[in-house]
Structure formats: C-alpha cells, structure tokens
Coordinates of C-alpha atoms in Angstrom, one line a residue:
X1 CA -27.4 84.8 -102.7
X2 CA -28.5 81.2 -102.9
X3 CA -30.8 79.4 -100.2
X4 CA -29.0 76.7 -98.1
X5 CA -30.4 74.3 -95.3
X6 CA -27.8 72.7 -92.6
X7 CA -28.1 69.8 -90.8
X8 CA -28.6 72.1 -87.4
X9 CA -31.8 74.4 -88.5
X10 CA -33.9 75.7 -90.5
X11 CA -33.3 76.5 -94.4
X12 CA -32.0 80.3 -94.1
X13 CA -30.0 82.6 -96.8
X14 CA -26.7 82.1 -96.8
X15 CA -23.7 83.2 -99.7
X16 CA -21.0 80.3 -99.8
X17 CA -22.0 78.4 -96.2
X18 CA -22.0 74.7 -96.4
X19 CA -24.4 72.4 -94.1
X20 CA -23.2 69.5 -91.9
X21 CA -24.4 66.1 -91.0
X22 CA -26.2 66.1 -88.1
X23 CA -24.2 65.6 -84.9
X24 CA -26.4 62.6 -83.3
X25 CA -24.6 60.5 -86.0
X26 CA -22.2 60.2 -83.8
X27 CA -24.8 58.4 -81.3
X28 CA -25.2 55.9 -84.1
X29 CA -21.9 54.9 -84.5
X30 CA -21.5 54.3 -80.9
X31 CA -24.5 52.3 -80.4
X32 CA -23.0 49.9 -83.3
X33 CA -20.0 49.7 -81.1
X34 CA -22.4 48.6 -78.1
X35 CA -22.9 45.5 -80.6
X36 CA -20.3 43.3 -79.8
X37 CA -20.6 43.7 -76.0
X38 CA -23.7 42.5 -76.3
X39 CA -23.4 39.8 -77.9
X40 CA -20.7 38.4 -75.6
X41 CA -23.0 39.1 -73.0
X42 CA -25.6 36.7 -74.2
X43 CA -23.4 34.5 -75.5
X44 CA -22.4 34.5 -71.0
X45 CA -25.8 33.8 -70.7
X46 CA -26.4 30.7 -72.6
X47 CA -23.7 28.8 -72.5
X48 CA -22.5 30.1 -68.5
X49 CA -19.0 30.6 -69.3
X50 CA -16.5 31.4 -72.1
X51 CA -13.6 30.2 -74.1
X52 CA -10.4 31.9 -76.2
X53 CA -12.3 31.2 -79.0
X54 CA -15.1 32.9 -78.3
X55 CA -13.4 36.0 -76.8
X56 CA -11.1 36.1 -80.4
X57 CA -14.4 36.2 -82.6
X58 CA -16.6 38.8 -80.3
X59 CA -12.6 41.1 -80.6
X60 CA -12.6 40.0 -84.4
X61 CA -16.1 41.7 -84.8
X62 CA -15.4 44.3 -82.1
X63 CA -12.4 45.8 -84.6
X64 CA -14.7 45.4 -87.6
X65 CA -17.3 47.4 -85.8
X66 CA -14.7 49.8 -84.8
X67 CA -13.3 50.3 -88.7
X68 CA -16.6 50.9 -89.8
X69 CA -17.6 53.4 -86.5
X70 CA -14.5 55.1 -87.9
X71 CA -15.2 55.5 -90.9
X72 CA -18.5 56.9 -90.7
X73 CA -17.4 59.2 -88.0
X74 CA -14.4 60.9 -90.2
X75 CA -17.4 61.2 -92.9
X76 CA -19.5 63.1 -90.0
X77 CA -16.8 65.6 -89.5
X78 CA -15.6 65.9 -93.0
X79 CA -18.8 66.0 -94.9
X80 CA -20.1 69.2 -96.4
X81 CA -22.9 69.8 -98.6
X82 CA -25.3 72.8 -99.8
X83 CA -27.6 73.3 -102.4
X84 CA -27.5 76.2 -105.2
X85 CA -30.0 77.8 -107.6
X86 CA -27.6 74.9 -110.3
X87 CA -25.5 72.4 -108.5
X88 CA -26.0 69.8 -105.5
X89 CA -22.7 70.1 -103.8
X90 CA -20.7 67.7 -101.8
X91 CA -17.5 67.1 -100.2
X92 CA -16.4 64.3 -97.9
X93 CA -13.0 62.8 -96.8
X94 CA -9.9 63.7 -94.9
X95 CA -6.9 61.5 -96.8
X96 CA -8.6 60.6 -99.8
X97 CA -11.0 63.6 -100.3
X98 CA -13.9 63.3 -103.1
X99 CA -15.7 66.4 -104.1
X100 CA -19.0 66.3 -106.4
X101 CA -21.5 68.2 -107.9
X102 CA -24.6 67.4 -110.1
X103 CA -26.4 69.7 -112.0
X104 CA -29.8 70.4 -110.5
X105 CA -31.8 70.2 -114.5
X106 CA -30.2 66.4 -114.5
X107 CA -32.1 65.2 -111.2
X108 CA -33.7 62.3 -111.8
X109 CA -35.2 61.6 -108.0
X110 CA -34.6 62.7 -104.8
X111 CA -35.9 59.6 -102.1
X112 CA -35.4 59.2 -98.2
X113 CA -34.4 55.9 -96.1
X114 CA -34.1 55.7 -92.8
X115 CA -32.6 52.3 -91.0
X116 CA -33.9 51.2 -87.2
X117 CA -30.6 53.1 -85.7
X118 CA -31.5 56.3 -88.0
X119 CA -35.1 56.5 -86.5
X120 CA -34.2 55.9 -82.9
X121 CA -32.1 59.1 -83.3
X122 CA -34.5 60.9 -85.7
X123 CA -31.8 60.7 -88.6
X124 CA -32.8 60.0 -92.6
X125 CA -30.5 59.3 -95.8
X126 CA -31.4 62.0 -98.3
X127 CA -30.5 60.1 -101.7
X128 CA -29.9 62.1 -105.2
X129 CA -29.5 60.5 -108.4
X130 CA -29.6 61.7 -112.2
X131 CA -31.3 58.1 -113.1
X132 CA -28.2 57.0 -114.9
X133 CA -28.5 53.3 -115.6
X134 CA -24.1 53.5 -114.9
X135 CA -22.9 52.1 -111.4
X136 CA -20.4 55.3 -110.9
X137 CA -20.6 57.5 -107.8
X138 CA -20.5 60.5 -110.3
X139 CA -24.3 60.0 -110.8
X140 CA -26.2 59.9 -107.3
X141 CA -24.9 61.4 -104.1
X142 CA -26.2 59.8 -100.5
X143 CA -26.4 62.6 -97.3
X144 CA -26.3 59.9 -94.8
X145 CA -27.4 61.3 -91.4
X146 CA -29.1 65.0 -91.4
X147 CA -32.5 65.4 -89.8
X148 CA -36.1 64.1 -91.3
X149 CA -37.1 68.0 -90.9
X150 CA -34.4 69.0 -92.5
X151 CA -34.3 66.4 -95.4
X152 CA -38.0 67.4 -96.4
X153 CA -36.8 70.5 -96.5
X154 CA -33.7 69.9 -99.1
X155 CA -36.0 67.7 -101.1
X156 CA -38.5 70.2 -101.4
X157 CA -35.7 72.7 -102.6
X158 CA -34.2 70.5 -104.7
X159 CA -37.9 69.8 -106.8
X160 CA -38.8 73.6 -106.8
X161 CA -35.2 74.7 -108.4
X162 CA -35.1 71.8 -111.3
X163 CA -38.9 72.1 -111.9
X164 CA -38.6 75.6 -112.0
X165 CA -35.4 75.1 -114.7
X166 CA -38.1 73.1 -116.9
X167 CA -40.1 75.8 -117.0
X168 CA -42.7 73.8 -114.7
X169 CA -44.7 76.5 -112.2
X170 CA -47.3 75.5 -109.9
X171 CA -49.0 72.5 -108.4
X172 CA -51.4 70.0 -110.1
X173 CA -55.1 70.0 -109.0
X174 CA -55.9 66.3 -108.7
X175 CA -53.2 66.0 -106.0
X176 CA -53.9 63.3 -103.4
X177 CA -53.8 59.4 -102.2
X178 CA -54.2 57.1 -105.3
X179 CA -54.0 54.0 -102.7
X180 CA -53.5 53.3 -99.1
X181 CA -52.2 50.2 -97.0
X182 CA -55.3 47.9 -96.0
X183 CA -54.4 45.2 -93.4
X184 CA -57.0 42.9 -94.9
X185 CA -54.2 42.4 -98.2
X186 CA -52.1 41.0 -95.3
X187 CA -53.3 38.0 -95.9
X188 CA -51.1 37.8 -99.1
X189 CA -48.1 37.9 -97.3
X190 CA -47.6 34.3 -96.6
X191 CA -47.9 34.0 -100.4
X192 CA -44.7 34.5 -100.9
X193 CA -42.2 31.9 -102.3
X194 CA -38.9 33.4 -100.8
X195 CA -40.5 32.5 -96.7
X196 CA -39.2 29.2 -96.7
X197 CA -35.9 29.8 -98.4
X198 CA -35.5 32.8 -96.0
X199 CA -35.7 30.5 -93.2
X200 CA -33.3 27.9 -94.1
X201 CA -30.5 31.2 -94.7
X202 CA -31.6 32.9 -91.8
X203 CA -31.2 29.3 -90.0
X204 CA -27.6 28.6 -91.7
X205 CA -26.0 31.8 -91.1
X206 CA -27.2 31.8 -87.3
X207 CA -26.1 27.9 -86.9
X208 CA -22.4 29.3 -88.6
X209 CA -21.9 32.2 -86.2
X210 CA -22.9 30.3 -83.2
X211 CA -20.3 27.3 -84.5
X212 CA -17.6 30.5 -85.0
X213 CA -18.4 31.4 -81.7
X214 CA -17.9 27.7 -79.8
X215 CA -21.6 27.5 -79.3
X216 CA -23.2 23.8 -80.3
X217 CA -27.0 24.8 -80.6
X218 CA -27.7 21.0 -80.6
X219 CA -26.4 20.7 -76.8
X220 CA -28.9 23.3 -75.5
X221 CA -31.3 21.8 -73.1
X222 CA -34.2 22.3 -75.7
X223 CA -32.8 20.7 -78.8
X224 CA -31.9 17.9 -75.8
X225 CA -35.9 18.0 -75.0
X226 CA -37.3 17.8 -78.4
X227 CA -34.8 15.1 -79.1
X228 CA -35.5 12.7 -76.3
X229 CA -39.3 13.9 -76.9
X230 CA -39.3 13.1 -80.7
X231 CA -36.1 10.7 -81.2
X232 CA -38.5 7.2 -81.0
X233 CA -40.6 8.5 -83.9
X234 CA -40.9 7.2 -86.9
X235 CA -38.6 9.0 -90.0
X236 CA -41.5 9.2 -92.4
X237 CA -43.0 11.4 -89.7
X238 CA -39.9 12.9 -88.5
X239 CA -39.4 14.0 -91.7
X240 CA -43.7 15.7 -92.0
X241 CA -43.0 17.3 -89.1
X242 CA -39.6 19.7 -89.9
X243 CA -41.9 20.1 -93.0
X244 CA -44.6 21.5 -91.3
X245 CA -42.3 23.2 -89.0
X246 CA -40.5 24.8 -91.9
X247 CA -43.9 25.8 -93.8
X248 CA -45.0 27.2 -90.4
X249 CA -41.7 29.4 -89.7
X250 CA -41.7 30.5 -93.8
X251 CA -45.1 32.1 -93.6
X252 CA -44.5 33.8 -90.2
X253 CA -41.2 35.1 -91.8
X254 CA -43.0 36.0 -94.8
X255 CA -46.2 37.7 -93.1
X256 CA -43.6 39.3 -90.7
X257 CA -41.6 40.8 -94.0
X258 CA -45.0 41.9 -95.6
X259 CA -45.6 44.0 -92.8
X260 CA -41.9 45.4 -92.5
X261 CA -42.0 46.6 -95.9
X262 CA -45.4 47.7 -96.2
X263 CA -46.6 49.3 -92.8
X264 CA -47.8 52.8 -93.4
X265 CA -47.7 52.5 -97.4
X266 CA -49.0 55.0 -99.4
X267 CA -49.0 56.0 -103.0
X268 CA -49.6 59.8 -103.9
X269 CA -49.9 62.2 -106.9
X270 CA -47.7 65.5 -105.8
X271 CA -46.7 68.5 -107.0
X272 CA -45.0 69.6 -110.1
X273 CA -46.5 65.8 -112.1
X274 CA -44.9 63.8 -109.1
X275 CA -45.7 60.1 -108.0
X276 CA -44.6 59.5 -104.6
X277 CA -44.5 56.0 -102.4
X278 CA -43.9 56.1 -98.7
X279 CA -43.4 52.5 -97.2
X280 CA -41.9 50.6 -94.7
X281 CA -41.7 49.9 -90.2
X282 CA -37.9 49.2 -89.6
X283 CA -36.5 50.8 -92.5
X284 CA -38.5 54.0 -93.6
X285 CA -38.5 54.5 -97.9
X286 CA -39.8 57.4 -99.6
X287 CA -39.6 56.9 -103.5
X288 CA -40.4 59.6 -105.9
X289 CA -41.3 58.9 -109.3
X290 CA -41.4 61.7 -112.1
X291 CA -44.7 61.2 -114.4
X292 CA -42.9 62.2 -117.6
X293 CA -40.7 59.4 -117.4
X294 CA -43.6 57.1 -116.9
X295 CA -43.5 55.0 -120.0
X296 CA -46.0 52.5 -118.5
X297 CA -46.4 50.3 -116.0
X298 CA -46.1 46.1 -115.6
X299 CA -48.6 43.6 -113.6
X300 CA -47.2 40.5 -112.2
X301 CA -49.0 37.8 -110.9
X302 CA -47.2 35.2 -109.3
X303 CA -48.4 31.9 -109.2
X304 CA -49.0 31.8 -105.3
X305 CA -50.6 35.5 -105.4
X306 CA -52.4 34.3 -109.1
X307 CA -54.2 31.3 -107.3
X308 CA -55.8 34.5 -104.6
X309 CA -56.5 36.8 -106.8
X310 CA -53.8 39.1 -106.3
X311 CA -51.1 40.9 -108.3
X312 CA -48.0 43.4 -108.0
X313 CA -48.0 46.5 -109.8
X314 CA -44.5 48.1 -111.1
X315 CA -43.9 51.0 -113.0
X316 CA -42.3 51.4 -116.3
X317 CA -40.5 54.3 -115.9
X318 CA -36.7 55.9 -117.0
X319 CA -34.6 57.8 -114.5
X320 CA -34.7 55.1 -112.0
X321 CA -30.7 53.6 -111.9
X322 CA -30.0 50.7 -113.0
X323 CA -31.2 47.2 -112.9
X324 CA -31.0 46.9 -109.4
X325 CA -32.1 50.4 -108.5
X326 CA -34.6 50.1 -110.9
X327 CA -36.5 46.7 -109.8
X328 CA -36.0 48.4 -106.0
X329 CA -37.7 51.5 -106.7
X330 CA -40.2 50.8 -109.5
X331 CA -42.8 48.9 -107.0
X332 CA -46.1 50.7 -106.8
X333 CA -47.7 48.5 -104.4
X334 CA -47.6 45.5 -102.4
X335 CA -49.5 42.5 -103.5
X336 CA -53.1 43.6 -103.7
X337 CA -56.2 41.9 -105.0
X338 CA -56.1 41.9 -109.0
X339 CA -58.4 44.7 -109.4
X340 CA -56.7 46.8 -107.1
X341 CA -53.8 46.7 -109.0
X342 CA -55.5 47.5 -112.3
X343 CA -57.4 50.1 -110.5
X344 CA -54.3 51.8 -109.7
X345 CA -52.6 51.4 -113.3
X346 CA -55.8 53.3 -114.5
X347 CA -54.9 56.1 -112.2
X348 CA -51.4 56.3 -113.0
X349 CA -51.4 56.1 -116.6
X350 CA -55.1 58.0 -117.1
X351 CA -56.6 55.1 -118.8
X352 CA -59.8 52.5 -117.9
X353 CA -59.3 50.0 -114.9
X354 CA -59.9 47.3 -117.8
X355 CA -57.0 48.2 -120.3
X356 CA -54.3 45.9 -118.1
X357 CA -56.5 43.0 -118.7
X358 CA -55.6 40.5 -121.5
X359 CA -59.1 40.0 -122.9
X360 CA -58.9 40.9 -126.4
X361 CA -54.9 40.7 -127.1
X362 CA -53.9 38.9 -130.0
X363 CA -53.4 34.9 -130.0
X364 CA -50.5 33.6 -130.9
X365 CA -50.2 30.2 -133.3
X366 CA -50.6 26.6 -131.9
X367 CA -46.4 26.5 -132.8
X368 CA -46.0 28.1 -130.0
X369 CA -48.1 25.8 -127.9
X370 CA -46.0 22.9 -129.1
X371 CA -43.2 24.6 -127.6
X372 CA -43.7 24.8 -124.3
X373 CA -45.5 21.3 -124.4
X374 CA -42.1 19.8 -125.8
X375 CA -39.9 22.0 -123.2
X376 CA -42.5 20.4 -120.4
X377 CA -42.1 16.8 -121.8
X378 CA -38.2 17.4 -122.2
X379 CA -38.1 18.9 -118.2
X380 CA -40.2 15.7 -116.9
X381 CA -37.7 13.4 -118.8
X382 CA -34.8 15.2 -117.5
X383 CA -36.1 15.2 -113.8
X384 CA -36.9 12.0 -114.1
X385 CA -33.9 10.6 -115.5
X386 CA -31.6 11.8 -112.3
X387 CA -33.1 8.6 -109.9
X388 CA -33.5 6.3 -113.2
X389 CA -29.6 6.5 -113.6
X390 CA -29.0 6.6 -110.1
X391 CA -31.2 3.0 -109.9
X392 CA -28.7 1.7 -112.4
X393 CA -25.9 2.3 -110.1
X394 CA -27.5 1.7 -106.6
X395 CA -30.8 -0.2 -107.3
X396 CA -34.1 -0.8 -108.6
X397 CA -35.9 0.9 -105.7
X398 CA -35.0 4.2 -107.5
X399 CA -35.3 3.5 -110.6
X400 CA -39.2 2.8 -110.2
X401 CA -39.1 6.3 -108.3
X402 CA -37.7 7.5 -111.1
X403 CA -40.7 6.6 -113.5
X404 CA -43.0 7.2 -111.2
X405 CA -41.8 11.1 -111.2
X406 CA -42.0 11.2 -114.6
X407 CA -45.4 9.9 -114.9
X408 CA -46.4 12.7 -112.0
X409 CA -44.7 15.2 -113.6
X410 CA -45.9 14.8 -117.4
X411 CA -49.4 15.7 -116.3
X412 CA -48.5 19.0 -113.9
X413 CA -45.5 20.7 -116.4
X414 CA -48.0 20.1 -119.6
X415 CA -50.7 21.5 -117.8
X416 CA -48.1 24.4 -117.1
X417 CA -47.3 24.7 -120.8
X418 CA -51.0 24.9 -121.8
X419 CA -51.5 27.9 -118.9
X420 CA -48.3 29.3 -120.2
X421 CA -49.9 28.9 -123.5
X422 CA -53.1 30.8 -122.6
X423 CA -51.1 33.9 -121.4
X424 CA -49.8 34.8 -124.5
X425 CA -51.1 37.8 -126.3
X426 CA -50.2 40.7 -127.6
X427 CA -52.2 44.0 -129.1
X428 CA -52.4 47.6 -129.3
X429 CA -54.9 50.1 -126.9
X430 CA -54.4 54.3 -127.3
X431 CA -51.2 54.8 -127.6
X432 CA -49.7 51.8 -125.8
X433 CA -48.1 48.7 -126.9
X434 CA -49.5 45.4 -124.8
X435 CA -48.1 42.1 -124.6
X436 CA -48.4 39.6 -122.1
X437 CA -46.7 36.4 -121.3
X438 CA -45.3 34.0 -118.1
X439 CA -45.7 30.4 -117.3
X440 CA -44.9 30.6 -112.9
X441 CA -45.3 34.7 -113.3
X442 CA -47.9 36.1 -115.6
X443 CA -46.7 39.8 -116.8
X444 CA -48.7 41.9 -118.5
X445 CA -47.0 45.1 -119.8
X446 CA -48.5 48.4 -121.0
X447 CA -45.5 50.2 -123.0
X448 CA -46.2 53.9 -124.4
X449 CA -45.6 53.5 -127.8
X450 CA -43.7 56.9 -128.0
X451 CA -41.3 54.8 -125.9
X452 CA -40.4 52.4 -128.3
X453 CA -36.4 53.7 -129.6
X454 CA -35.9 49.8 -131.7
X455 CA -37.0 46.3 -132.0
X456 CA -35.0 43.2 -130.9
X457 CA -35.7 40.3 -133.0
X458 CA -34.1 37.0 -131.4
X459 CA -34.7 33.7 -132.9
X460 CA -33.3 30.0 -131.8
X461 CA -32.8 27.0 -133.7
X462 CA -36.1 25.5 -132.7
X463 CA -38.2 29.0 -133.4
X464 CA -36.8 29.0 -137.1
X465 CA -38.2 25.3 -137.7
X466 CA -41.0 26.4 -135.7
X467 CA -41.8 29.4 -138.4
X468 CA -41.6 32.0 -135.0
X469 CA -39.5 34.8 -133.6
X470 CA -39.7 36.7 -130.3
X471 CA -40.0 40.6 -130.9
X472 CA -38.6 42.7 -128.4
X473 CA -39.3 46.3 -128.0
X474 CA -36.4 48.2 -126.3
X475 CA -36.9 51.3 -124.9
X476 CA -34.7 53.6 -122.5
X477 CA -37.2 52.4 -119.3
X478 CA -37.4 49.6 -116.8
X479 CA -36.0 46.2 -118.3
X480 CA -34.8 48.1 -121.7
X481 CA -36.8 45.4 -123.5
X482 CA -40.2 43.6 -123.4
X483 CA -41.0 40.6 -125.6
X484 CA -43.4 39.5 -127.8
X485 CA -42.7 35.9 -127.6
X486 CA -43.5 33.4 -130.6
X487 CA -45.1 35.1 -133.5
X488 CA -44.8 34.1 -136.6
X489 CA -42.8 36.3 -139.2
X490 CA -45.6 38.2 -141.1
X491 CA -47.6 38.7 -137.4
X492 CA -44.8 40.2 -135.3
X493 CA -43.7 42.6 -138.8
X494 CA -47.0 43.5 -138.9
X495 CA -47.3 44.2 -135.2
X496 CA -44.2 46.3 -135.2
X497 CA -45.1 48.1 -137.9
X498 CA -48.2 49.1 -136.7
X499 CA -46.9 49.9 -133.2
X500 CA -43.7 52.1 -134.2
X501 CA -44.4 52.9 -138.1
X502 CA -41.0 52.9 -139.8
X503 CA -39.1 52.2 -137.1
X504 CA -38.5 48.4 -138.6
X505 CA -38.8 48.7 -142.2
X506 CA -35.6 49.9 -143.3
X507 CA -34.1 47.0 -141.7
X508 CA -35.8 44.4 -143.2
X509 CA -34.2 42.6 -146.6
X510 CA -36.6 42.2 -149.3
X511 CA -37.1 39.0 -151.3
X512 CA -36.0 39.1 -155.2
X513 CA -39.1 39.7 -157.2
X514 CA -38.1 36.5 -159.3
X515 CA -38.1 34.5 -156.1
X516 CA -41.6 36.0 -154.8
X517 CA -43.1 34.6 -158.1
X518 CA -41.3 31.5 -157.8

C-alpha cells in the first residue's frame, strides 16, 4: 500500500488512487480570460472611443487567451498524478494523451514556483527533474496548479523515499539559515547593467501594442505638454535630458527587479545534506540543491557591483538541467557585499571565508599581458575607424571625431587589459582546483578536484606564437568547463598534472630523445 497525497487533502494511504489538480485552477484560467476585457476597457478610457481596428486586435488576443484557457483547463481535468515507494507518475491529455514516470533514486531536485495568478488563489508548480542536461520532457515532470500545503507535502515524500533508497536516514545537526535577505544590499540593485536596456524593450514593446491597437502615444495630452514645454530647447540638452530620464527609469526598473526577485530570500542547510533557496514577491521560487553534487561554487563580480564592493555567488553543482536551467537555478544569493559572498562559499563548501580570494594564485606570463593590450589597441582602432571612414564619405567633421575616440579609447580599453591582466591566476587549495579570470566580470572558480573527468586544451593562432594555451577542466557540473586561460606549455602540464594526476599524461606526445638533445 503506497502513500499518496491529492490535490483536495491531506496525504492519506491509498492502493492505486491518483491525485488531481486543484480545482481553483479553473479560477486562473478565467481570470486570464478577464484580460482582454480589460484592456479594451482602458484602451475606452484613454482614447474616449474605439475603432475596427482596435475591436479586431482586443478579439485577436481574446481567442489567443481563450486557446490557452483551453488548454490548461483540458489539462485540469485530465491530469493525474501520485507518488509510489519507486515511480513519480503522471498522466495528462484527452486526444493526444502523454503518460510518464521517473524513477524516484534518479531525482535530481524537486523545486516550487508560484506566478502572481497562482498566489492570489493559493496555487504552486511542483517541478521534478532527474538533472539531465537533455531538453526532453522524459526528464522533469511540472504539476502545475495543486495547493502550496499540498506541494510541501509531495516534496517532502518525494526526498524521504529517494533518500531513503540511498541508504541516507536521518537529519543533519547543523541544520539552519546560512544567509538571509538584508534590505541594506538594496542598494546594489541599481547596479545592474540590464536597467536601461530593460527600459528601452519594455518601452518598444508597449509603443508596438498601443500602435497595433490604433493608439498614437505621441497625441496624448502629456506627450503634447512636455512637447510644447520642452520643444524650444536646445538638442544638446534635449538630448542630456532623455539621458537622464533613461538612467533615472533603468535604476527604478532595476531596484524594482532586485526586490521582485529577492524579497523574502533565504538560503538554508536541510535535511538529508540539502541546500535550499527560497526567493522571490510576484513570482515565488523554492530551489533545492543536493550537497553531493556540489562540486564547487563560482564568484562573479561585475564591474558595476566590483566598483561597490559586491559580488554574486553561484554554485557549481550537477543535477541542475541544462544550460539554462542550470544558470537559473545555480544562484545562491543576490548581489551582496564581497565578503558576504565569500562568507557564504565557506559555509557551503566547509572551507575558510578567505579561500575564494585570489591572493596567492599563480601569475601568469607577461605573454599574456600583451594579449589583451594588443586585443584593446586592435578594439580602439576598430571603433574608431567606423566615423574615420564615414568622414571620408560625408566629411571632415567626423573624421576628427573619429580620432578623437580613438585617442579616448586607447587609454580606457588598455587600462581594461592591464585589470584583465591582474585577474588572472590560477592555484590549488585542499582538494580544489582555483582559477580566476574576467576583464568586465571577474570569476573566480573553486572546482573539487574529484570533479575533474578531462582537460580541454584550445589554442589559437596568436597563443601558439605567443608560447600559451588555455587549459580547460571539464567536469559533469555547471558550465562543463572552466579555463585556465594563457599559460605557457610546461605551466598549465604541470598544473594539470598536479590537479588530476594521470588524467593528462597518456595524451601527451613525447619528443624524440635525439631531438631533446638537439
């Protein structure tokens, strides 16, 4: 007799019962039909009347909505699911049915998500997946609408059956918080380089929606205002000010983001060797992370969040998805000050707050200084040369622009390349593999050394004149390989070698004795 929970209770005993999704889904789907309503409602509003065209977009978007309402609401009658002492069961579908089943030993994590419209009707998205870095469906399974109470409760079943599979019996005694939101990082959230950009696409897509819809934003009384207001000004200062204006909206978007993604976050050591991050204000995440997978953990420091004295933290860990599952779920905090960060890479991994620093990491040769300080003079030419050849065409006026970027540039991107430069290390601590490198993004990486399954050795045209390769050590984690950029030949064998023993020998050719003594 195996223990099931549905969507409607309590978990209870049951022989071959399946559960349901819970039947406020249903509420969802209808308040995403409400959508379209009210957007011709406000669209009534503003511009006081209405047109075909806007009547065929708001039915346009009114049968999309209704496909989709559909949809989900065929899934909410058709979906079954239950859990067994072995398998995670489910079926779905009425004409195209899809049954699936994953072993409970091959659960990789089990996380929860909840959207605005889940909340409101006190709905989650219980998410299963074996960690497989494939795309297929065959791997993960999604229960999209069943109670938070209830989705605890399946998680919690879930853990204790393929824990207790591995042989793994009780709970940890150092359980607890390893860190907790403080509102005073908040000031790193206008840090981020994506506000402005956001803006702009936020901007464009609401400009192309209201042009779909018949609606000229620019004829509204207050563009007509700031227009007549603004209109005599000088275009130098026209110009400053949508600058301003811009900066001004990015960091409110990017302030207002920090806080949508990191209200209420909290990183915790669990039961059964169990990392666990809750985030999030609209859209709830619960991530959990298995500590036997951990293979190490990367700190990035942005150049923004560099310049303050912050960093990010991610983990290094397998059993995550994919690329893009895995750089959505590996965060371990938000940006934090630097020593908050390393603070909590000591915790994870069991090691010393200073071991993520890059004091003491090997240097690499002045080659590889010469590198970036050619790519930075070969970037300023390039830049530079765009208005120069334009100045030949159109006139002189650019072509001194032109050399006047160049001479501002040469300065800034060789003072890049010498930073870039001075982040280069690599070196050895316990039993993990360091390296560190980034010219915009410093990232330092601790790698577990039992980790390590090969070595990637990749080498261009200008490395081989240089003397230098770029070692990469691949392992079955996070990126799947971190560099060692620009060593020479004997210092990255060497560092191999001494990292993995072994593991790179046997591929390495030998010179003829009668050449070595040549």
């Amino acid at each position: 007799m195996s223990r099931e929970t549905t969507a409607e209770g309590a978990a209870h005993d049951v022989g071959p019962e399946w559960g349901r999704l819970n039947s406020r889904l249903l509420l969802v789907h209808l308040a995403v039909l409400v959508a379209p309503v009210v957007m011709f409602l406000v669209d009534l509003a503003i511009a006081g009347k209405t047109n075909l065209q806007t009547l065929i977009t708001l039915a346009s978007l009114f049968a999309t909505f209704l496909v989709i309402s559909g949809v989900g609401l065929m899934r909410l009658f058709t979906t079954r699911y239950r859990v067994t002492e072995s398998f995670v069961d489910l079926h779905s579908g009425l004409f195209f049915r899809s049954r699936r089943s994953i072993p409970i030993e091959r659960i990789r994590s089990v996380d929860l998500t909840a959207n605005p419209l889940h909340r409101l009707f006190g709905l989650t998205t219980l998410s299963i997946s074996t960690g497989e870095q494939s795309s297929s469906s065959a791997h993960r399974l999604a229960l999209e609408g069943i109670s938070k109470a209830d989705a605890v409760e399946l998680r919690r079943q879930i853990i204790e059956r393929r824990d207790a599979g591995r042989g793994i019996v009780g709970a940890v005694e150092d359980n607890g918080p390893i860190s907790e939101l403080d509102w005073s990082w908040l000031r790193y959230g206008p840090l981020s380089v994506w506000g402005v950009g956001g803006v702009l696409i936020a901007g464009a897509s609401v400009y192309r929606t209201l042009h779909e819809m018949k609606v000229d934003p620019l004829k509204w009384g207050v563009v007509k205002d700031i227009e007549d207001r603004f209109g005599s000004l000088p275009l130098w200062y026209g110009i400053l000010l949508a600058l301003v204006v811009l900066v001004v909206l990015g960091i409110a978007g990017s302030t207002g983001t920090f806080i949508e993604s990191w209200y209420g976050y909290r990183l915790t050591r669990e039961d059964g060797g169990m990392f666990r991050v809750r985030r999030g204000l609209m859209v709830t995440r619960s991530v959990s992370l298995e500590k036997r997978r951990l293979r190490g953990v990367e700190l990035v420091e942005p150049i923004p969040l560099r310049w303050a004295g912050a960093a990010k933290l991610n983990a290094v860990a397998s059993g995550l998805g994919n690329l893009e599952d895995n750089r959505k779920r590996r965060v371990l905090t938000p940006p934090v000050p630097r020593a908050e960060a390393r603070r909590v890479a000591s915790e994870v991994l069991g090691v010393d707050p200073s071991f993520t620093t890059r004091a003491g990491l090997a240097r690499h040769p002045r080659a590889a200084l010469r590198r970036r300080i050619n790519r930075a003079l070969i970037w300023a030419v390039l830049i530079a040369a765009v208005p120069v050849g334009l100045g030949l065409w159109l006139g002189s006026g650019l072509v001194r622009a032109g050399w006047i970027t160049g001479l501002v540039l040469v300065p800034i991107l060789v003072a890049f390349a010498f930073n870039a430069y001075r982040t280069l290390g690599h070196g050895m601590r316990g039993g993990y593999l360091l390296t560190s490198s980034g010219t915009f993004a410093h990232r330092t990486v601790a790698l577990q050394r039992e980790g390590i399954i090969g070595w990637k050795i990749t080498r261009t045209p200008f490395q081989r004149r240089a003397g230098l390769f770029t070692l990469g050590a691949t392992t079955a984690a996070g990126e799947g390989v971190y560099k060692v950029h620009d060593v020479t030949e004997a210092q990255g064998i060497a560092f191999a070698e001494e990292a993995v023993p072994q593991l790179l020998l046997p591929f390495l050719e030998r010179a003829p004795r009668s050449a070595a003594r040549g």
